[in-house]
Coordinates of C-alpha atoms and ligand atoms in Angstrom, one line a residue:
M298 CA -9.8 135.7 188.9
L299 CA -8.6 136.0 185.3
I300 CA -5.6 138.2 184.7
D301 CA -3.8 138.6 181.4
K302 CA -0.1 138.9 180.8
H303 CA -0.3 142.7 180.9
G304 CA -1.9 142.6 184.4
R305 CA -5.4 143.4 183.2
K306 CA -8.2 141.8 185.1
V307 CA -10.6 140.1 182.6
N308 CA -14.1 139.8 183.9
Y309 CA -16.2 140.5 180.8
L310 CA -17.3 137.9 178.2
R311 CA -19.0 138.9 175.0
V312 CA -20.8 136.1 173.4
S313 CA -21.9 136.2 169.8
V314 CA -24.9 133.8 169.2
T315 CA -25.0 134.3 165.4
E316 CA -23.0 136.2 162.7
R317 CA -26.2 136.6 160.7
C318 CA -27.9 139.9 160.6
N319 CA -31.2 141.3 159.2
F320 CA -29.5 144.7 158.5
R321 CA -26.7 145.3 156.0
C322 CA -25.2 148.4 157.7
Q323 CA -22.7 149.9 155.4
Y324 CA -20.0 150.4 158.0
C325 CA -20.2 146.7 159.1
M326 CA -21.2 144.3 156.4
P327 CA -20.8 143.8 152.7
E328 CA -24.1 143.6 150.9
K329 CA -23.6 139.9 150.6
P330 CA -21.4 138.4 153.3
F331 CA -18.8 136.2 151.8
S332 CA -20.5 133.1 153.2
W333 CA -22.5 132.5 156.3
V334 CA -21.3 129.9 158.7
P335 CA -23.5 126.8 158.2
K336 CA -26.0 126.5 161.0
E337 CA -24.7 123.1 161.9
N338 CA -21.3 124.6 162.7
L339 CA -22.8 126.8 165.4
L340 CA -22.5 125.7 169.0
S341 CA -25.8 125.0 170.7
Y342 CA -27.0 127.2 173.5
E343 CA -26.2 124.4 175.9
D344 CA -22.6 124.2 174.6
L345 CA -22.1 128.0 174.7
F346 CA -23.5 127.9 178.3
E347 CA -21.1 125.2 179.3
F348 CA -18.2 127.5 178.4
I349 CA -19.8 130.5 180.0
K350 CA -20.0 128.5 183.2
V351 CA -16.2 127.9 183.0
G352 CA -15.7 131.7 182.6
I353 CA -18.1 132.6 185.4
D354 CA -16.4 130.1 187.8
Q355 CA -13.1 131.8 187.0
G356 CA -14.2 135.4 187.6
I357 CA -16.4 136.5 184.6
D358 CA -19.1 138.6 186.1
K359 CA -20.4 140.5 183.1
V360 CA -21.8 138.7 180.0
R361 CA -23.1 140.5 176.9
I362 CA -24.9 138.7 174.1
T363 CA -24.3 140.0 170.7
G364 CA -23.9 139.1 167.0
G365 CA -24.6 139.6 164.1
E366 CA -28.1 140.3 165.2
P367 CA -28.7 138.1 168.4
L368 CA -32.5 138.5 168.2
L369 CA -32.5 136.4 165.0
R370 CA -31.5 133.3 166.9
K371 CA -34.5 131.5 168.2
G372 CA -34.8 130.6 171.9
L373 CA -32.5 133.5 173.1
D374 CA -34.7 134.0 176.2
G375 CA -34.0 130.4 177.3
F376 CA -30.3 131.0 176.9
I377 CA -30.4 134.1 178.9
K378 CA -32.3 132.3 181.6
M379 CA -29.6 129.6 181.8
I380 CA -27.0 132.3 182.5
A381 CA -29.2 134.3 184.9
D382 CA -30.1 131.2 186.9
Y383 CA -26.5 130.0 187.1
K384 CA -25.3 133.3 188.6
P385 CA -28.2 135.4 189.9
G386 CA -27.3 139.0 189.9
I387 CA -24.8 138.7 187.1
D388 CA -24.5 141.8 184.8
L389 CA -26.3 140.4 181.8
A390 CA -26.7 142.6 178.7
L391 CA -27.6 142.5 175.0
T392 CA -26.5 144.4 172.0
T393 CA -29.1 144.6 169.2
N394 CA -30.3 146.7 166.3
G395 CA -33.7 146.7 168.0
F396 CA -35.7 145.6 164.9
L397 CA -37.1 142.5 166.7
L398 CA -37.4 144.0 170.2
N399 CA -41.2 144.5 170.0
E400 CA -41.7 140.8 169.8
T401 CA -38.9 139.7 172.2
A402 CA -38.3 142.3 174.9
Q403 CA -40.7 141.1 177.5
A404 CA -39.6 137.4 177.3
L405 CA -35.9 138.6 177.5
K406 CA -36.6 140.7 180.6
D407 CA -38.6 137.9 182.2
A408 CA -35.6 135.6 181.5
G409 CA -33.3 137.8 183.5
L410 CA -31.9 140.3 181.0
N411 CA -30.9 143.7 182.6
R412 CA -29.7 146.0 180.0
I413 CA -29.8 146.6 176.2
N414 CA -27.5 148.6 173.9
I415 CA -29.3 149.5 170.7
S416 CA -27.7 150.8 167.5
L417 CA -29.5 154.0 166.3
D418 CA -27.6 155.8 163.5
S419 CA -30.4 158.1 162.3
L420 CA -33.9 159.4 163.2
K421 CA -34.7 159.9 159.5
S422 CA -36.3 156.9 157.9
E423 CA -34.6 157.4 154.5
V424 CA -31.2 157.8 156.1
A425 CA -31.7 154.8 158.4
H426 CA -32.8 152.9 155.2
H427 CA -29.7 154.0 153.4
I428 CA -27.4 152.9 156.2
A429 CA -29.1 149.5 157.0
Q430 CA -30.1 149.0 153.4
K431 CA -33.6 148.2 154.6
D432 CA -36.6 150.2 155.9
V433 CA -36.0 149.8 159.6
L434 CA -36.5 153.0 161.6
Q435 CA -40.1 152.8 162.8
K436 CA -39.8 149.3 164.0
V437 CA -36.6 150.1 165.8
L438 CA -38.1 153.1 167.5
D439 CA -41.2 151.1 168.6
G440 CA -38.9 148.4 170.0
I441 CA -36.9 151.0 171.9
E442 CA -40.1 152.5 173.4
L443 CA -41.4 149.2 174.5
A444 CA -38.2 147.9 176.0
S445 CA -37.9 151.1 178.0
K446 CA -41.5 151.0 179.1
I447 CA -41.1 147.5 180.5
G448 CA -38.0 148.6 182.5
L449 CA -35.0 147.4 180.5
K450 CA -32.1 149.8 180.9
I451 CA -31.2 151.2 177.5
K452 CA -28.1 152.7 176.0
I453 CA -27.8 153.9 172.4
N454 CA -24.9 153.4 170.1
T455 CA -24.4 155.7 167.1
V456 CA -21.7 155.6 164.5
P457 CA -21.3 159.2 163.1
M458 CA -20.4 159.3 159.4
K459 CA -19.7 162.3 157.2
G460 CA -22.3 163.1 154.7
V461 CA -24.6 160.4 156.1
N462 CA -25.8 161.3 159.6
D463 CA -23.5 164.1 160.6
T464 CA -26.3 166.7 160.5
E465 CA -28.4 164.6 163.0
L466 CA -26.0 164.1 165.8
L467 CA -27.6 166.8 168.0
D468 CA -31.1 165.4 167.2
I469 CA -30.1 161.9 168.2
L470 CA -28.4 163.2 171.3
E471 CA -31.5 165.1 172.3
Y472 CA -33.8 162.1 171.5
C473 CA -31.7 160.1 174.1
Q474 CA -31.5 163.0 176.6
E475 CA -35.3 163.3 176.6
R476 CA -35.7 159.7 177.4
N477 CA -32.7 159.6 179.8
F478 CA -30.9 157.0 177.7
P479 CA -27.1 157.3 177.7
I480 CA -25.6 157.7 174.2
R481 CA -22.2 156.7 172.9
F482 CA -20.9 157.9 169.7
I483 CA -18.6 155.2 168.3
E484 CA -15.8 156.4 166.0
Y485 CA -16.1 154.5 162.7
M486 CA -13.5 151.7 162.6
E487 CA -12.2 150.8 159.2
N488 CA -12.4 147.2 158.1
S489 CA -12.2 145.6 154.8
H490 CA -15.9 144.6 154.8
A491 CA -17.3 148.1 155.0
N492 CA -18.3 150.3 152.1
D493 CA -16.3 153.3 151.3
L494 CA -17.3 155.6 154.2
K495 CA -15.8 158.5 156.0
G496 CA -16.2 158.2 159.8
M497 CA -15.9 161.1 162.2
K498 CA -13.3 161.7 164.8
T499 CA -14.0 162.7 168.3
H500 CA -13.1 166.4 167.8
E501 CA -15.5 166.6 164.8
I502 CA -18.3 165.1 166.9
Q503 CA -17.4 167.5 169.7
E504 CA -17.5 170.5 167.4
I505 CA -21.1 169.6 166.4
I506 CA -22.2 169.3 170.0
S507 CA -20.5 172.5 171.0
S508 CA -22.6 174.4 168.4
K509 CA -25.4 174.1 171.0
Y510 CA -24.0 173.0 174.3
T511 CA -20.9 173.5 176.5
F512 CA -19.5 170.3 178.1
E513 CA -16.6 169.0 180.0
Q514 CA -14.9 165.7 180.2
V515 CA -15.9 163.7 183.3
E516 CA -14.6 160.6 184.9
S517 CA -16.4 157.5 183.7
K518 CA -18.4 155.6 186.4
D519 CA -16.8 152.4 185.1
P520 CA -13.0 152.6 185.0
S521 CA -12.8 149.6 182.5
S522 CA -15.3 151.3 180.1
P523 CA -13.8 152.1 176.7
T524 CA -16.0 155.3 176.6
T525 CA -14.8 158.8 177.3
D526 CA -17.7 160.6 179.0
Y527 CA -18.6 164.3 178.7
K528 CA -21.1 166.2 180.8
L529 CA -23.3 168.9 179.1
N530 CA -24.0 172.1 180.9
N531 CA -27.5 170.8 181.6
G532 CA -26.1 167.7 183.3
Y533 CA -26.7 165.1 180.6
V534 CA -23.7 162.8 180.0
F535 CA -22.8 161.5 176.5
G536 CA -19.8 159.2 175.6
V537 CA -17.4 158.7 172.8
I538 CA -15.7 155.5 172.0
E539 CA -12.3 156.2 170.5
P540 CA -10.6 152.9 169.5
Y541 CA -7.6 154.7 167.9
K542 CA -6.7 156.5 171.1
D543 CA -3.4 155.5 172.6
D544 CA -4.7 154.3 176.0
F545 CA -7.8 152.7 174.6
C546 CA -6.6 149.1 175.4
K547 CA -5.1 150.0 178.8
S548 CA -8.1 148.9 180.8
C549 CA -9.5 146.3 178.4
N550 CA -11.3 143.7 180.5
R551 CA -13.0 141.7 177.8
I552 CA -12.7 138.5 175.7
R553 CA -15.1 137.3 173.0
L554 CA -16.7 134.0 172.2
T555 CA -18.1 133.5 168.7
A556 CA -21.1 131.3 167.8
E557 CA -18.8 128.7 166.3
G558 CA -16.9 128.5 169.6
M559 CA -13.8 130.6 168.8
L560 CA -12.4 132.4 171.8
I561 CA -11.0 135.8 170.7
P562 CA -8.7 137.9 172.9
C563 CA -9.3 141.2 171.1
L564 CA -11.9 142.6 168.7
Y565 CA -9.6 143.1 165.8
F566 CA -6.9 140.6 166.7
E567 CA -6.9 137.5 164.4
D568 CA -5.6 135.0 166.9
A569 CA -8.3 132.9 168.3
L570 CA -8.6 129.3 169.7
S571 CA -11.6 127.0 169.5
I572 CA -13.3 125.7 172.6
K573 CA -15.7 123.6 170.6
E574 CA -14.0 120.2 170.9
A575 CA -13.2 120.6 174.6
I576 CA -16.8 121.6 175.4
Q577 CA -18.4 118.9 173.3
D578 CA -16.1 116.3 174.9
K579 CA -17.2 117.8 178.3
D580 CA -13.5 118.3 179.0
I581 CA -13.9 121.3 181.4
K582 CA -10.2 121.3 182.4
K583 CA -9.2 121.6 178.7
A584 CA -11.7 124.4 178.2
A585 CA -10.3 126.3 181.2
S586 CA -6.8 125.8 179.9
I587 CA -7.8 127.2 176.5
L588 CA -9.3 130.2 178.3
Q589 CA -6.0 130.8 180.0
E590 CA -4.0 130.4 176.8
V591 CA -6.3 133.0 175.1
L592 CA -5.7 135.4 178.0
D593 CA -2.0 134.8 177.6
N594 CA -2.3 135.8 173.9
K595 CA -4.3 138.9 174.6
P596 CA -2.3 141.7 173.0
E597 CA -1.4 144.8 174.8
K598 CA -2.9 147.0 172.1
N599 CA -5.3 146.4 169.2
K600 CA -3.9 146.6 165.7
W601 CA -5.8 149.7 164.7
S602 CA -3.8 152.7 163.9
S603 CA -4.8 156.0 162.3
D604 CA -1.5 156.4 160.6
D605 CA -0.5 154.8 157.3
D606 CA 1.2 151.7 158.6
G607 CA -1.8 150.8 160.7
E608 CA -3.6 147.6 159.6
V609 CA -7.1 147.5 158.3
S610 CA -8.8 144.5 160.0
T611 CA -10.1 141.8 157.8
R612 CA -12.4 140.7 160.6
A613 CA -15.7 142.5 160.7
F614 CA -17.8 143.2 163.7
Y615 CA -20.6 140.9 162.6
E616 CA -18.1 138.0 162.5
T617 CA -16.4 138.6 165.8
G618 CA -19.4 139.9 167.7
G619 CA -19.4 143.6 167.9
Ligands
LIG221 N1 -26.7 143.7 165.5 C1 -26.3 144.3 166.8 C2 -26.3 145.8 166.6 O1 -26.7 146.4 165.6 O2 -26.0 146.5 167.6 C3 -25.0 143.8 167.4 C4 -23.8 143.7 166.5 S1 -23.2 145.2 165.9 C5 -21.8 144.5 165.0 C6 -22.5 145.9 167.4 C7 -22.1 147.3 167.3 O3 -21.0 147.4 166.5 C8 -23.1 148.3 166.8 O4 -23.3 149.3 167.7 C9 -22.5 148.8 165.5 O5 -22.8 150.2 165.4 C10 -21.0 148.7 165.8 N2 -20.2 148.6 164.6 C11 -20.2 147.7 163.6 N3 -19.3 148.0 162.7 C12 -18.6 149.1 163.1 C13 -17.6 149.9 162.6 N4 -17.0 149.5 161.4 N5 -17.2 150.9 163.3 C14 -17.8 151.3 164.4 N6 -18.8 150.6 165.0 C15 -19.2 149.5 164.3

């Protein structure tokens, strides 16, 4: 079992397979990323898998594939199959913008994928275009419908932004409710890569939802989930992720591996160690000791703060693996 210095059990590994993305979401990426990591610097699927095995052998039982946009990397179904075959029954999930799901969902499911989180920030094509800086909506919606039809479990992630999609929060919630997809509204997290945007805080999101529904906070089914859940009067549950909240990090159970082999203890924490050399030297003992060192470095709290002395992260989600 993996336990960090603050007594938190770490059982969740998020693996970014690429930092590249086919969207340029204004809250995540500059129009031109400063520079992409050259492809030759990326770890092969085989190398990423070698490290994942080390994690699984020590207690990781949940793996999420993310990016960048993970569906851009060819052969992802084969990678998923390696993990699913190594540990049948493992909780294996993917986070995607959904754009390439139509072409990939069936192969991913056949390979052993269970669940998909999909970003959906608008149901209006012009707004989705404005956010992603590309005409994306119809293809994303088609991908969501297909993935759901073939039996993948779907969750929707939405980042509410003032003056961008704030008038649509009820529509997006109802789109999810009609299809029985859980939705999580993610409070916008400031970072030096994003354009000048105004995110919305939980109370502002709640105010919009309360114009139509009453709701009450309910206990989350998963105590390590970063989401606060609310149940509407009709029984549908929606969630809000509040990274600025004081106890947000209390139950954090995750670490992150980037496509270049950097092991990161916290989304917006700069300290990371490379497992690349150890894995390529097939030095499993060394890889395991790096894993322990990263756990020992896992900070008690992330560095976000909503007050003025808080730091604005220079690491963007697409780099770390959001
Ligand atoms: N490309 C995939 C996608 O779109 O879901 C995976 C990577 S993306 C970085 C993962 C999640 O991070 C998305 O749900 C996105 O909305 C969220 N995200 C990115 N930047 C964010 C920010 N500044 N604040 C809040 N959420 C953010």
